Amino acid sequence: MSFNSLLFVFLFLPVSVILSFVCKNNNLFIVLISFLFYAWGNPISLVLLILYILLNYFTALSFEKAEGKQRKITLIIAIVVQVAVLFIYKYLDFFLPFIKVELHAPIGLSFFTFSCLSYLLDVYFGKCNAQHNLIRLALYVSFFGKVTMGPIVQYNEMVDQIDNHPFQIDLFCDGIKKLCIGLTKKVILADSLSLVHMNLMESQSVLGSWLLAITYMLQIYFDFSGYSDMAIGIGEMFGFKFKQNFNYPYIATSIQDFWRRWHISLSLWFRDYIYIPLGGSREGNNKYIRNIFVVWLLTGLWHGANWTFIVWGLYFAVLLLFEKFVLKKFWDKVPKFICHIYTLFLVLISWIFFMSDSLSSAFQCILHMFGMQASLLDSVALFNLKSSFILLVISILFCLPIRDKIESFICSKWKQKGMIGLVVVYLVVFLVSVSFMISSSFHSFLYFAF
């Protein structure tokens, strides 16, 4: 997302919210705003988004007339077409390197493809009826709060809200709060950490390599959870309730616990549409192990066409199986702080593969972290540690549920006055965030690459 896209949101969002509740055809207005938002950076991409909507609209309607084998074939064709488009844009160069074609994937292609597949599969398996109103389906797929970077809201979770999302003052205020929190995470914390991370790329020492990995670990959390908070907040301002997408993942005490807290909507999508249909854990250990590897191979590939993402996905598959078959027997007896350190360390290693351009650079970074082929300290690492120490401490604290506990304490002790005070605090934080956007260079969201 460019700086102009964020300006679009902040310039048009207040007017859009007001008009959306004034207009008689509320859903049509939101769809038009969403199309305008999506086309803001690249108008040609809007054509593909509209084609996706039309394809899924008519395919789902055909399920009502088709039966048995014909119905299944129709579903498979629609899925293959959409997966093929995703493959051509994101994976053609990786799997067919001899074909030299430069294609730039439309923003959010992976996200709205998964939304469309969710709709088709929910209708096919009888979770929901086919949507006969094209505008309603377009709203689900293209709603500008989630179309570019999620969360991946399943159709069965949103269908009842499409025609029933009235203005609610409490929900609206909570949405503004989430928008402020998300913006703060992005422009104050994530972007500041990004500058430190880029500076540390020059370091070849043990300290520098650890700081490089830690700053990326913090940056990607604040970057992506910040966007998710903003998206969920915008949804609430328009009357939609989306599920939480991040739940303090860095307080997890196991890898399984981490993935219950990180990018929750993606985990649930793979669980509901890949893992469970494959049989889940119901058909014996061999098929369970197969299903875990399939899901995590696809999770890695979903993030990008690179061996680093494939290794990243399979790495988590191995860890989850290790926890289930080895650690499960005695894990409850291990002190929580050791479980927490174990989880943080393994997640930190995973982000090294995620941030690296190649497997060789990832393994080189890991070797440097453990003192192999690297000095203990260097001037670059020491300078960045000293200059960013306060930023790192604040970032680590904000990975903990401290803010929630402080808010709860203030509201319970001072009630209405406490709530007014919090509103003032969030307003100040919002203004500070906007000043950061204006005074410094804005960095694109990391997950727009995926």
mmCIF file of N, CA and C in Angstrom, residues 367-423:
data_model
loop_
_atom_site.group_PDB
_atom_site.id
_atom_site.type_symbol
_atom_site.label_atom_id
_atom_site.label_comp_id
_atom_site.label_asym_id
_atom_site.label_seq_id
_atom_site.Cartn_x
_atom_site.Cartn_y
_atom_site.Cartn_z
ATOM 1 N N LEU A 367 24.170 -19.194 11.187
ATOM 2 C CA LEU A 367 25.549 -19.503 11.583
ATOM 3 C C LEU A 367 26.180 -18.328 12.316
ATOM 4 N N HIS A 368 25.959 -17.127 11.805
ATOM 5 C CA HIS A 368 26.497 -15.927 12.453
ATOM 6 C C HIS A 368 25.932 -15.759 13.864
ATOM 7 N N MET A 369 24.664 -16.070 14.039
ATOM 8 C CA MET A 369 24.041 -15.931 15.350
ATOM 9 C C MET A 369 24.718 -16.797 16.407
ATOM 10 N N PHE A 370 25.262 -17.932 15.974
ATOM 11 C CA PHE A 370 25.892 -18.859 16.922
ATOM 12 C C PHE A 370 27.419 -18.829 16.845
ATOM 13 N N GLY A 371 27.929 -17.702 16.344
ATOM 14 C CA GLY A 371 29.365 -17.454 16.422
ATOM 15 C C GLY A 371 30.201 -18.095 15.352
ATOM 16 N N MET A 372 29.600 -18.699 14.366
ATOM 17 C CA MET A 372 30.359 -19.342 13.299
ATOM 18 C C MET A 372 30.548 -18.371 12.144
ATOM 19 N N GLN A 373 31.769 -18.205 11.725
ATOM 20 C CA GLN A 373 32.131 -17.307 10.622
ATOM 21 C C GLN A 373 31.747 -15.858 10.928
ATOM 22 N N ALA A 374 31.813 -15.483 12.201
ATOM 23 C CA ALA A 374 31.410 -14.126 12.584
ATOM 24 C C ALA A 374 32.149 -13.684 13.839
ATOM 25 N N SER A 375 32.387 -12.383 13.925
ATOM 26 C CA SER A 375 32.956 -11.810 15.147
ATOM 27 C C SER A 375 31.845 -11.651 16.180
ATOM 28 N N LEU A 376 32.232 -11.439 17.426
ATOM 29 C CA LEU A 376 31.235 -11.292 18.485
ATOM 30 C C LEU A 376 30.477 -9.971 18.360
ATOM 31 N N LEU A 377 31.220 -8.888 18.112
ATOM 32 C CA LEU A 377 30.639 -7.555 18.033
ATOM 33 C C LEU A 377 31.180 -6.823 16.813
ATOM 34 N N ASP A 378 30.479 -5.792 16.388
ATOM 35 C CA ASP A 378 31.026 -4.860 15.410
ATOM 36 C C ASP A 378 30.396 -3.493 15.650
ATOM 37 N N SER A 379 30.965 -2.465 15.051
ATOM 38 C CA SER A 379 30.523 -1.096 15.313
ATOM 39 C C SER A 379 29.079 -0.854 14.865
ATOM 40 N N VAL A 380 28.671 -1.484 13.750
ATOM 41 C CA VAL A 380 27.310 -1.304 13.237
ATOM 42 C C VAL A 380 26.290 -1.822 14.245
ATOM 43 N N ALA A 381 26.559 -3.018 14.778
ATOM 44 C CA ALA A 381 25.630 -3.616 15.740
ATOM 45 C C ALA A 381 25.569 -2.801 17.028
ATOM 46 N N LEU A 382 26.716 -2.392 17.525
ATOM 47 C CA LEU A 382 26.758 -1.621 18.772
ATOM 48 C C LEU A 382 26.045 -0.284 18.625
ATOM 49 N N PHE A 383 26.274 0.389 17.503
ATOM 50 C CA PHE A 383 25.632 1.684 17.281
ATOM 51 C C PHE A 383 24.105 1.530 17.229
ATOM 52 N N ASN A 384 23.622 0.527 16.490
ATOM 53 C CA ASN A 384 22.180 0.341 16.355
ATOM 54 C C ASN A 384 21.541 -0.136 17.652
ATOM 55 N N LEU A 385 22.257 -0.929 18.426
ATOM 56 C CA LEU A 385 21.730 -1.351 19.726
ATOM 57 C C LEU A 385 21.571 -0.148 20.641
ATOM 58 N N LYS A 386 22.577 0.707 20.665
ATOM 59 C CA LYS A 386 22.539 1.886 21.526
ATOM 60 C C LYS A 386 21.460 2.867 21.073
ATOM 61 N N SER A 387 21.380 3.116 19.784
ATOM 62 C CA SER A 387 20.442 4.126 19.277
ATOM 63 C C SER A 387 18.984 3.652 19.294
ATOM 64 N N SER A 388 18.773 2.339 19.256
ATOM 65 C CA SER A 388 17.401 1.818 19.177
ATOM 66 C C SER A 388 16.983 1.060 20.436
ATOM 67 N N PHE A 389 17.746 1.159 21.500
ATOM 68 C CA PHE A 389 17.470 0.376 22.708
ATOM 69 C C PHE A 389 16.076 0.686 23.267
ATOM 70 N N ILE A 390 15.738 1.963 23.356
ATOM 71 C CA ILE A 390 14.433 2.342 23.907
ATOM 72 C C ILE A 390 13.312 1.843 22.991
ATOM 73 N N LEU A 391 13.509 1.967 21.674
ATOM 74 C CA LEU A 391 12.517 1.471 20.713
ATOM 75 C C LEU A 391 12.294 -0.026 20.894
ATOM 76 N N LEU A 392 13.384 -0.784 21.071
ATOM 77 C CA LEU A 392 13.265 -2.233 21.243
ATOM 78 C C LEU A 392 12.524 -2.582 22.522
ATOM 79 N N VAL A 393 12.811 -1.867 23.601
ATOM 80 C CA VAL A 393 12.145 -2.127 24.884
ATOM 81 C C VAL A 393 10.649 -1.842 24.771
ATOM 82 N N ILE A 394 10.314 -0.685 24.173
ATOM 83 C CA ILE A 394 8.899 -0.328 24.000
ATOM 84 C C ILE A 394 8.191 -1.362 23.121
ATOM 85 N N SER A 395 8.852 -1.784 22.062
ATOM 86 C CA SER A 395 8.255 -2.764 21.147
ATOM 87 C C SER A 395 7.988 -4.087 21.858
ATOM 88 N N ILE A 396 8.947 -4.536 22.645
ATOM 89 C CA ILE A 396 8.778 -5.793 23.382
ATOM 90 C C ILE A 396 7.619 -5.682 24.372
ATOM 91 N N LEU A 397 7.527 -4.547 25.056
ATOM 92 C CA LEU A 397 6.425 -4.345 26.006
ATOM 93 C C LEU A 397 5.067 -4.362 25.313
ATOM 94 N N PHE A 398 5.010 -3.788 24.096
ATOM 95 C CA PHE A 398 3.747 -3.743 23.365
ATOM 96 C C PHE A 398 3.380 -5.092 22.742
ATOM 97 N N CYS A 399 4.284 -6.059 22.812
ATOM 98 C CA CYS A 399 3.943 -7.425 22.399
ATOM 99 C C CYS A 399 3.185 -8.160 23.497
ATOM 100 N N LEU A 400 3.142 -7.571 24.678
ATOM 101 C CA LEU A 400 2.459 -8.162 25.830
ATOM 102 C C LEU A 400 1.094 -7.494 26.000
ATOM 103 N N PRO A 401 0.146 -8.160 26.654
ATOM 104 C CA PRO A 401 -1.198 -7.577 26.826
ATOM 105 C C PRO A 401 -1.265 -6.522 27.925
ATOM 106 N N ILE A 402 -0.217 -5.707 28.015
ATOM 107 C CA ILE A 402 -0.169 -4.672 29.053
ATOM 108 C C ILE A 402 -1.221 -3.603 28.817
ATOM 109 N N ARG A 403 -1.380 -3.187 27.546
ATOM 110 C CA ARG A 403 -2.344 -2.124 27.224
ATOM 111 C C ARG A 403 -3.752 -2.532 27.622
ATOM 112 N N ASP A 404 -4.125 -3.772 27.339
ATOM 113 C CA ASP A 404 -5.470 -4.242 27.684
ATOM 114 C C ASP A 404 -5.707 -4.187 29.189
ATOM 115 N N LYS A 405 -4.698 -4.574 29.940
ATOM 116 C CA LYS A 405 -4.840 -4.596 31.398
ATOM 117 C C LYS A 405 -4.925 -3.176 31.960
ATOM 118 N N ILE A 406 -4.143 -2.261 31.387
ATOM 119 C CA ILE A 406 -4.185 -0.865 31.841
ATOM 120 C C ILE A 406 -5.548 -0.257 31.530
ATOM 121 N N GLU A 407 -6.048 -0.500 30.310
ATOM 122 C CA GLU A 407 -7.371 0.011 29.925
ATOM 123 C C GLU A 407 -8.457 -0.522 30.854
ATOM 124 N N SER A 408 -8.402 -1.819 31.114
ATOM 125 C CA SER A 408 -9.406 -2.441 31.975
ATOM 126 C C SER A 408 -9.376 -1.849 33.380
ATOM 127 N N PHE A 409 -8.157 -1.621 33.881
ATOM 128 C CA PHE A 409 -8.005 -1.046 35.224
ATOM 129 C C PHE A 409 -8.558 0.384 35.278
ATOM 130 N N ILE A 410 -8.213 1.195 34.269
ATOM 131 C CA ILE A 410 -8.663 2.591 34.231
ATOM 132 C C ILE A 410 -10.187 2.673 34.141
ATOM 133 N N CYS A 411 -10.778 1.852 33.260
ATOM 134 C CA CYS A 411 -12.235 1.892 33.077
ATOM 135 C C CYS A 411 -12.979 1.398 34.313
ATOM 136 N N SER A 412 -12.419 0.413 35.011
ATOM 137 C CA SER A 412 -13.097 -0.108 36.205
ATOM 138 C C SER A 412 -12.947 0.830 37.398
ATOM 139 N N LYS A 413 -11.821 1.550 37.460
ATOM 140 C CA LYS A 413 -11.565 2.423 38.613
ATOM 141 C C LYS A 413 -12.210 3.796 38.448
ATOM 142 N N TRP A 414 -12.101 4.374 37.228
ATOM 143 C CA TRP A 414 -12.606 5.738 37.024
ATOM 144 C C TRP A 414 -13.833 5.800 36.110
ATOM 145 N N LYS A 415 -14.216 4.662 35.548
ATOM 146 C CA LYS A 415 -15.437 4.527 34.742
ATOM 147 C C LYS A 415 -15.523 5.576 33.636
ATOM 148 N N GLN A 416 -16.522 6.460 33.671
ATOM 149 C CA GLN A 416 -16.748 7.380 32.554
ATOM 150 C C GLN A 416 -15.584 8.333 32.349
ATOM 151 N N LYS A 417 -15.028 8.843 33.461
ATOM 152 C CA LYS A 417 -13.878 9.743 33.340
ATOM 153 C C LYS A 417 -12.684 8.998 32.738
ATOM 154 N N GLY A 418 -12.534 7.750 33.131
ATOM 155 C CA GLY A 418 -11.446 6.944 32.579
ATOM 156 C C GLY A 418 -11.607 6.728 31.091
ATOM 157 N N MET A 419 -12.848 6.483 30.649
ATOM 158 C CA MET A 419 -13.111 6.281 29.222
ATOM 159 C C MET A 419 -12.833 7.551 28.424
ATOM 160 N N ILE A 420 -13.218 8.700 28.994
ATOM 161 C CA ILE A 420 -12.941 9.982 28.326
ATOM 162 C C ILE A 420 -11.433 10.205 28.228
ATOM 163 N N GLY A 421 -10.726 9.878 29.297
ATOM 164 C CA GLY A 421 -9.268 10.018 29.293
ATOM 165 C C GLY A 421 -8.620 9.146 28.227
ATOM 166 N N LEU A 422 -9.144 7.916 28.072
ATOM 167 C CA LEU A 422 -8.593 7.019 27.057
ATOM 168 C C LEU A 422 -8.857 7.552 25.652
ATOM 169 N N VAL A 423 -10.024 8.161 25.454
ATOM 170 C CA VAL A 423 -10.341 8.760 24.145
ATOM 171 C C VAL A 423 -9.329 9.854 23.811
#
